[in-house]
Amino acid sequence: MAADGISRLCHWGPSIALSIIFALLSSTLYSILIYWRSDDMEGPLNLTILLIDFLLIMYNFLTACLRGPGRVPPRWTPDNEGDTRYLQYCDVCEGYKAPRAHHCSKCQRCCLKMDHHCPWINNCVGHRNHAPFVRFLFHVTIGCSHAFYLQALSLYRTFFVRTHWMYRRLILYGPLAVTANLLCCGLTIGVTLAVGILLVTQLLNIRKNHTEIELWIMRKVKSVKNKNGNSNSFHFPYDLGWKKNCKSVLWTQEGDGIMWETRADCHQYTLTMKQIELKKDKREHTYLYEVVRNYHGSRDYFGICFGCRVACSCPNPDEPRLCVKQGDRVMVTRIYKHWLYGNRVLSHLVENGIGPTVRPRQYSKERGWFPRTCGAPINKRK
Ligand SMILES: [Zn+2]
Ligand SMILES: [Zn+2]
């Protein structure tokens, strides 16, 4: 367990996050000392607030990182065997995905009520660590705003309000310290904005009790509904009203993370059944492509070898790239401007001439984006 925790922290994400936190803390402490006066309470008061916030940031950061979201037990099946028809099966974990659980390709496991995989904590955000993660975002936003105020104030006082007691302290405040102070000022603005936006997004999701993934599913439900001209309304089953939603995510965190309280007009499997329906729709809109030009995947992440138009329309950098070579076949599920996203079809099936009739289990687990010019459509999947 301890070894797992250490390996979680020994990763570029938590290392950079902790380095930024400590750099901003030390720079702000220095700023406080610049105008620390023994005859007023401003210095001690700011120092106390800053240190309390720092402790809360560290506590919530380590809790979110080390506690994790909680995982679906290996080879999990619902109590009622018949309910398995409402659930999706995870080939990697060799078990059914519980309602609201999703498989994380980075953590290589099915996570309970998965929100997203956060590289900064090198873990998924989900059922067990959602509250500490949101508290971490809150305290970082407050702490960085406070740090910016203190650093900007110390710079202002140094250059424009040089009192006798402060002038003596300028010996300590050379060009190097001023440069570091200016850089940290910029960094605090950047961190406050980036983390603040993420905090607002999280709070808006929590208000409706949906995760980032469920938000995407609901958008998909709406788009399919509009495409088919279907007017039937589908309600998100876990939206219990904003007060109850906020309480259940941020405060009580009741339940085992497998079964959830739902609206009166829904049941445990309302959303999982909808997900299965969406997957079916997706399969019906999947195209088989033959690769006509090689693409080196992560070695040419932005597709620069394929021209400016391809590089400028590069899809989400967080999603994988698929290395393809001439003759490969790929089941394409998404098309974005000059890019295609799909799963490679297992090569022995191509050799056997099975082609467009491949079933989902016959795809390779390798999936990702590749430039559209690399593939030529063969047939639309029926
Ligand atoms: Zn899994
Ligand atoms: Zn993950």
Coordinates of C-alpha atoms and ligand atoms in Angstrom, one line a residue:
M1 CA 0.0 0.0 0.0
A2 CA 2.8 2.4 1.0
A3 CA 4.8 1.4 -2.1
D4 CA 1.7 2.1 -4.3
G5 CA 1.4 5.6 -2.6
I6 CA 5.0 6.4 -3.2
S7 CA 4.8 5.3 -6.9
R8 CA 1.7 7.5 -7.3
L9 CA 3.6 10.5 -6.1
C10 CA 6.8 9.7 -8.0
H11 CA 5.4 10.8 -11.3
W12 CA 5.8 14.0 -13.3
G13 CA 2.3 15.2 -12.5
P14 CA 2.5 15.3 -8.6
S15 CA 6.2 16.3 -8.8
I16 CA 5.4 19.4 -10.9
A17 CA 2.3 20.2 -8.8
L18 CA 4.3 20.0 -5.5
S19 CA 7.2 22.0 -7.0
I20 CA 4.8 24.8 -8.0
I21 CA 3.1 24.8 -4.5
F22 CA 6.5 25.0 -2.7
A23 CA 7.9 27.6 -5.1
L24 CA 4.9 29.9 -4.6
L25 CA 4.9 29.3 -0.8
S26 CA 8.6 30.2 -0.4
S27 CA 8.3 33.2 -2.6
T28 CA 5.3 34.5 -0.8
L29 CA 6.9 33.9 2.6
Y30 CA 9.8 36.0 1.4
S31 CA 7.4 38.7 0.3
I32 CA 5.8 38.8 3.8
L33 CA 9.2 39.1 5.4
I34 CA 10.1 42.1 3.2
Y35 CA 7.5 44.3 4.9
W36 CA 7.2 42.5 8.2
R37 CA 6.9 45.1 11.0
S38 CA 7.0 44.3 14.6
D39 CA 4.5 47.1 15.5
D40 CA 1.5 45.8 13.5
M41 CA -0.4 42.6 12.9
E42 CA -0.4 42.5 9.1
G43 CA 2.6 40.2 8.8
P44 CA 1.7 37.6 11.4
L45 CA -2.0 37.6 10.2
N46 CA -1.0 37.0 6.6
L47 CA 1.5 34.4 7.6
T48 CA -1.1 32.5 9.7
I49 CA -3.7 32.5 6.9
L50 CA -1.1 31.5 4.3
L51 CA 0.2 28.6 6.4
I52 CA -3.3 27.3 7.3
D53 CA -4.2 27.3 3.6
F54 CA -1.0 25.6 2.7
L55 CA -1.7 22.8 5.2
L56 CA -5.2 22.3 3.8
I57 CA -3.9 22.3 0.2
M58 CA -1.3 19.6 1.1
Y59 CA -3.8 17.5 3.2
N60 CA -6.4 17.5 0.4
F61 CA -3.8 17.0 -2.4
L62 CA -2.3 13.9 -0.6
T63 CA -5.8 12.5 0.3
A64 CA -7.0 12.8 -3.3
C65 CA -3.8 11.3 -4.7
L66 CA -3.3 8.5 -2.2
R67 CA -6.9 7.5 -1.4
G68 CA -8.0 7.3 -5.1
P69 CA -11.5 6.9 -6.4
G70 CA -12.1 3.3 -5.2
R71 CA -12.2 0.4 -7.7
V72 CA -14.8 -2.0 -8.7
P73 CA -14.0 -5.4 -7.1
P74 CA -12.2 -7.7 -9.6
R75 CA -14.6 -10.0 -11.5
W76 CA -17.6 -8.1 -10.0
T77 CA -21.1 -9.2 -10.9
P78 CA -24.4 -7.8 -9.6
D79 CA -26.3 -9.8 -6.9
N80 CA -29.1 -10.6 -9.4
E81 CA -27.4 -12.6 -12.3
G82 CA -30.2 -11.4 -14.7
D83 CA -29.1 -7.7 -14.2
T84 CA -25.9 -8.4 -16.1
R85 CA -27.8 -7.8 -19.4
Y86 CA -28.1 -4.1 -18.3
L87 CA -24.3 -3.7 -17.7
Q88 CA -21.2 -3.4 -19.8
Y89 CA -18.4 -5.9 -19.5
C90 CA -14.8 -4.9 -19.0
D91 CA -12.4 -7.2 -20.8
V92 CA -9.3 -5.9 -18.9
C93 CA -10.8 -6.2 -15.4
E94 CA -12.8 -9.3 -16.4
G95 CA -15.9 -8.2 -14.6
Y96 CA -19.0 -6.1 -15.1
K97 CA -18.8 -2.3 -14.9
A98 CA -20.9 -1.2 -11.9
P99 CA -23.4 1.7 -12.6
R100 CA -21.4 5.0 -12.9
A101 CA -18.0 3.1 -13.0
H102 CA -15.7 3.4 -16.0
H103 CA -12.4 1.8 -17.0
C104 CA -9.4 4.1 -16.9
S105 CA -6.8 3.2 -19.5
K106 CA -4.1 5.0 -17.5
C107 CA -4.8 3.3 -14.1
Q108 CA -5.7 0.0 -15.9
R109 CA -8.8 -0.6 -13.7
C110 CA -12.5 0.2 -13.4
C111 CA -13.0 3.2 -11.1
L112 CA -16.1 3.9 -9.0
K113 CA -18.1 6.9 -10.2
M114 CA -15.2 8.0 -12.4
D115 CA -15.1 11.7 -13.1
H116 CA -11.8 12.0 -15.0
H117 CA -8.1 10.9 -14.8
C118 CA -6.1 13.8 -13.3
P119 CA -2.4 13.8 -14.3
W120 CA -1.6 16.3 -11.4
I121 CA -2.6 13.7 -8.7
N122 CA -1.6 10.8 -11.0
N123 CA -4.9 9.1 -10.1
C124 CA -8.5 9.1 -11.1
V125 CA -11.1 11.4 -9.5
G126 CA -14.1 9.4 -8.5
H127 CA -16.3 8.2 -5.6
R128 CA -13.9 8.2 -2.7
N129 CA -11.7 11.2 -3.6
H130 CA -14.1 13.6 -5.3
A131 CA -14.6 15.7 -2.2
P132 CA -10.9 16.1 -1.3
F133 CA -10.2 16.9 -4.9
V134 CA -12.7 19.7 -5.0
R135 CA -11.5 21.0 -1.6
F136 CA -7.9 21.0 -3.0
L137 CA -9.1 23.1 -6.0
F138 CA -10.9 25.5 -3.7
H139 CA -7.9 26.0 -1.4
V140 CA -5.5 26.4 -4.3
T141 CA -7.7 29.1 -5.8
I142 CA -7.9 30.9 -2.4
G143 CA -4.2 30.4 -1.6
C144 CA -3.0 31.6 -5.0
S145 CA -5.2 34.7 -4.9
H146 CA -3.8 35.5 -1.4
A147 CA -0.2 34.8 -2.6
F148 CA -0.8 37.1 -5.6
Y149 CA -2.1 39.9 -3.3
L150 CA 0.9 39.6 -1.0
Q151 CA 3.5 39.5 -3.8
A152 CA 2.0 42.4 -5.7
L153 CA 1.8 44.4 -2.5
S154 CA 5.4 43.8 -1.6
L155 CA 6.5 44.8 -5.1
Y156 CA 4.3 47.9 -4.9
R157 CA 5.6 48.9 -1.5
T158 CA 9.2 48.3 -2.5
F159 CA 9.1 50.5 -5.6
F160 CA 6.6 53.2 -4.6
V161 CA 6.3 53.4 -0.8
R162 CA 9.9 53.2 0.5
T163 CA 9.6 54.0 4.2
H164 CA 12.6 54.2 6.4
W165 CA 12.2 50.7 7.9
M166 CA 11.5 49.2 4.5
Y167 CA 14.5 50.9 2.8
R168 CA 16.8 49.1 5.2
R169 CA 15.3 45.8 4.2
L170 CA 16.0 46.4 0.5
I171 CA 19.5 45.0 1.1
L172 CA 17.8 41.7 1.1
Y173 CA 15.7 42.5 -1.9
G174 CA 18.1 42.5 -4.8
P175 CA 17.4 42.1 -8.6
L176 CA 17.3 38.4 -8.3
A177 CA 14.6 38.4 -5.6
V178 CA 12.6 41.0 -7.6
T179 CA 12.7 38.9 -10.7
A180 CA 11.6 35.8 -8.8
N181 CA 8.9 37.8 -7.2
L182 CA 7.6 39.0 -10.6
L183 CA 7.7 35.5 -12.1
C184 CA 5.8 34.1 -9.1
C185 CA 3.3 36.9 -9.5
G186 CA 2.6 35.8 -13.0
L187 CA 2.5 32.1 -11.9
T188 CA -0.1 32.8 -9.2
I189 CA -2.3 34.6 -11.8
G190 CA -2.0 31.6 -14.2
V191 CA -2.7 29.0 -11.5
T192 CA -5.6 31.0 -10.0
L193 CA -7.3 31.3 -13.4
A194 CA -6.7 27.6 -14.5
V195 CA -7.7 26.1 -11.2
G196 CA -10.5 28.5 -10.6
I197 CA -12.1 27.6 -14.0
L198 CA -11.7 23.9 -13.2
L199 CA -13.3 24.5 -9.7
V200 CA -16.3 26.3 -11.3
T201 CA -16.7 23.5 -13.8
Q202 CA -16.6 20.9 -11.1
L203 CA -19.2 22.8 -8.9
L204 CA -21.6 23.1 -11.9
N205 CA -21.3 19.3 -12.5
I206 CA -21.8 18.6 -8.8
R207 CA -24.9 20.8 -8.7
K208 CA -26.5 18.4 -11.2
N209 CA -24.7 15.3 -9.7
H210 CA -23.1 14.3 -12.9
T211 CA -19.4 13.5 -13.6
E212 CA -17.4 14.8 -16.6
I213 CA -18.0 11.4 -18.3
E214 CA -21.8 11.5 -17.5
L215 CA -22.0 15.0 -18.9
W216 CA -20.5 13.7 -22.1
I217 CA -23.0 10.8 -22.1
M218 CA -25.9 13.2 -21.6
R219 CA -24.7 15.4 -24.5
K220 CA -24.5 12.3 -26.7
V221 CA -28.0 11.3 -25.6
K222 CA -29.3 14.7 -26.7
S223 CA -27.4 14.7 -30.0
V224 CA -28.7 11.2 -30.9
K225 CA -32.2 12.3 -29.9
N226 CA -32.0 15.3 -32.2
K227 CA -30.6 13.3 -35.0
N228 CA -33.4 10.7 -34.8
G229 CA -36.0 13.3 -34.2
N230 CA -37.0 11.5 -31.1
S231 CA -38.9 13.7 -28.7
N232 CA -38.9 11.2 -25.7
S233 CA -37.3 13.0 -22.7
F234 CA -34.5 11.2 -20.9
H235 CA -33.8 12.3 -17.3
F236 CA -30.4 11.9 -15.7
P237 CA -31.2 9.3 -13.0
Y238 CA -28.9 10.6 -10.2
D239 CA -30.0 14.3 -10.2
L240 CA -31.8 14.5 -6.8
G241 CA -31.9 18.4 -6.6
W242 CA -29.0 20.7 -6.0
K243 CA -29.0 20.6 -2.2
K244 CA -29.0 16.8 -2.0
N245 CA -26.5 16.5 -4.9
C246 CA -24.0 18.9 -3.2
K247 CA -24.4 17.2 0.2
S248 CA -23.9 13.7 -1.2
V249 CA -20.8 14.6 -3.2
L250 CA -19.1 17.1 -0.9
W251 CA -20.2 16.1 2.5
T252 CA -21.7 12.7 3.3
Q253 CA -20.4 10.4 0.5
E254 CA -22.8 7.7 1.5
G255 CA -23.0 4.3 -0.1
D256 CA -20.5 1.7 -1.4
G257 CA -20.0 3.5 -4.8
I258 CA -21.7 0.6 -6.6
M259 CA -25.5 1.2 -6.0
W260 CA -26.8 4.7 -6.1
E261 CA -29.9 6.6 -5.0
T262 CA -31.9 7.6 -8.1
R263 CA -34.9 9.8 -9.0
A264 CA -38.3 8.2 -8.5
D265 CA -39.0 7.8 -12.2
C266 CA -35.6 6.0 -12.8
H267 CA -33.9 2.9 -11.5
Q268 CA -30.3 1.6 -10.9
Y269 CA -29.7 0.6 -14.6
T270 CA -31.5 3.5 -16.4
L271 CA -28.1 5.1 -17.4
T272 CA -26.2 1.9 -18.1
M273 CA -29.1 0.8 -20.4
K274 CA -28.8 4.1 -22.2
Q275 CA -25.1 3.6 -22.5
I276 CA -25.6 0.2 -24.2
E277 CA -28.1 1.8 -26.6
L278 CA -25.5 4.5 -27.4
K279 CA -22.8 1.9 -28.1
K280 CA -25.2 0.1 -30.4
D281 CA -25.9 3.3 -32.3
K282 CA -22.1 4.0 -32.4
R283 CA -21.5 0.6 -33.9
E284 CA -24.1 1.3 -36.6
H285 CA -22.2 4.4 -37.4
T286 CA -18.7 2.8 -37.5
Y287 CA -16.7 2.7 -40.8
L288 CA -14.0 0.3 -41.8
Y289 CA -10.9 2.1 -43.3
E290 CA -7.8 0.6 -45.0
V291 CA -4.6 2.4 -44.2
V292 CA -2.9 3.7 -47.3
R293 CA -0.1 5.8 -45.7
N294 CA 2.0 5.2 -42.6
Y295 CA 1.7 7.3 -39.5
H296 CA 4.1 7.0 -36.6
G297 CA 1.7 7.8 -33.8
S298 CA 3.2 9.5 -30.7
R299 CA 6.5 10.2 -32.7
D300 CA 4.5 12.7 -34.8
Y301 CA 1.9 13.6 -32.2
F302 CA 0.5 16.6 -34.0
G303 CA 0.8 15.2 -37.5
I304 CA 3.2 17.9 -38.7
C305 CA 4.5 15.5 -41.5
F306 CA 1.0 15.8 -43.0
G307 CA 0.9 19.5 -43.3
C308 CA -0.3 22.6 -41.5
R309 CA -4.0 21.9 -41.8
V310 CA -3.6 18.5 -40.1
A311 CA -1.3 19.9 -37.4
C312 CA -3.6 22.9 -36.7
S313 CA -6.7 20.7 -36.3
C314 CA -5.0 18.3 -33.9
P315 CA -7.6 16.7 -31.7
N316 CA -7.5 16.6 -27.9
P317 CA -3.8 16.1 -27.0
D318 CA -4.8 14.0 -24.0
E319 CA -6.1 11.3 -26.2
P320 CA -3.8 8.6 -27.7
R321 CA -2.5 8.4 -31.2
L322 CA -2.7 5.3 -33.3
C323 CA 0.5 4.2 -35.1
V324 CA -0.7 2.7 -38.4
K325 CA 1.1 1.2 -41.5
Q326 CA -0.1 0.5 -45.0
G327 CA -2.4 -2.4 -45.2
D328 CA -3.8 -2.1 -41.6
R329 CA -7.5 -1.9 -41.2
V330 CA -9.1 0.4 -38.6
M331 CA -12.7 0.5 -37.4
V332 CA -13.3 4.3 -37.3
T333 CA -15.8 5.6 -34.7
R334 CA -15.1 9.3 -34.7
I335 CA -14.1 11.8 -37.4
Y336 CA -12.8 15.3 -36.5
K337 CA -11.8 17.6 -39.4
H338 CA -8.6 16.1 -40.7
W339 CA -8.3 13.2 -38.2
L340 CA -9.9 9.8 -37.7
Y341 CA -10.3 7.9 -34.4
G342 CA -10.6 4.1 -34.2
N343 CA -9.5 0.7 -33.2
R344 CA -7.1 -1.4 -35.2
V345 CA -8.7 -4.6 -36.5
L346 CA -6.7 -7.6 -35.5
S347 CA -4.3 -8.5 -38.4
H348 CA -5.2 -12.3 -38.6
L349 CA -8.8 -11.3 -39.3
V350 CA -7.8 -9.0 -42.1
E351 CA -5.7 -11.9 -43.6
N352 CA -8.7 -14.2 -43.4
G353 CA -10.7 -11.6 -45.4
I354 CA -13.3 -11.1 -42.6
G355 CA -13.1 -7.4 -43.2
P356 CA -16.2 -5.3 -42.6
T357 CA -18.1 -8.0 -40.7
V358 CA -15.8 -7.9 -37.6
R359 CA -17.5 -7.9 -34.3
P360 CA -16.4 -5.5 -31.4
R361 CA -14.5 -8.2 -29.6
Q362 CA -12.3 -8.7 -32.7
Y363 CA -10.9 -5.2 -32.5
S364 CA -7.4 -4.7 -31.1
K365 CA -7.3 -2.8 -27.8
E366 CA -5.0 -0.3 -29.6
R367 CA -7.0 2.8 -30.4
G368 CA -6.4 6.4 -31.1
W369 CA -6.3 9.3 -33.6
F370 CA -4.5 9.2 -36.9
P371 CA -4.5 11.7 -39.9
R372 CA -7.5 11.3 -42.3
T373 CA -5.2 11.2 -45.3
C374 CA -3.8 7.9 -44.1
G375 CA -7.0 6.0 -44.5
A376 CA -9.4 5.1 -47.3
P377 CA -13.0 4.0 -46.4
I378 CA -13.8 0.4 -47.4
N379 CA -17.4 -0.1 -46.3
K380 CA -20.0 1.1 -43.8
R381 CA -20.6 -1.3 -41.0
K382 CA -24.1 -2.8 -41.0
Ligands
ZN1 ZN -11.9 -2.3 -16.2
ZN2 ZN -7.0 6.8 -13.9

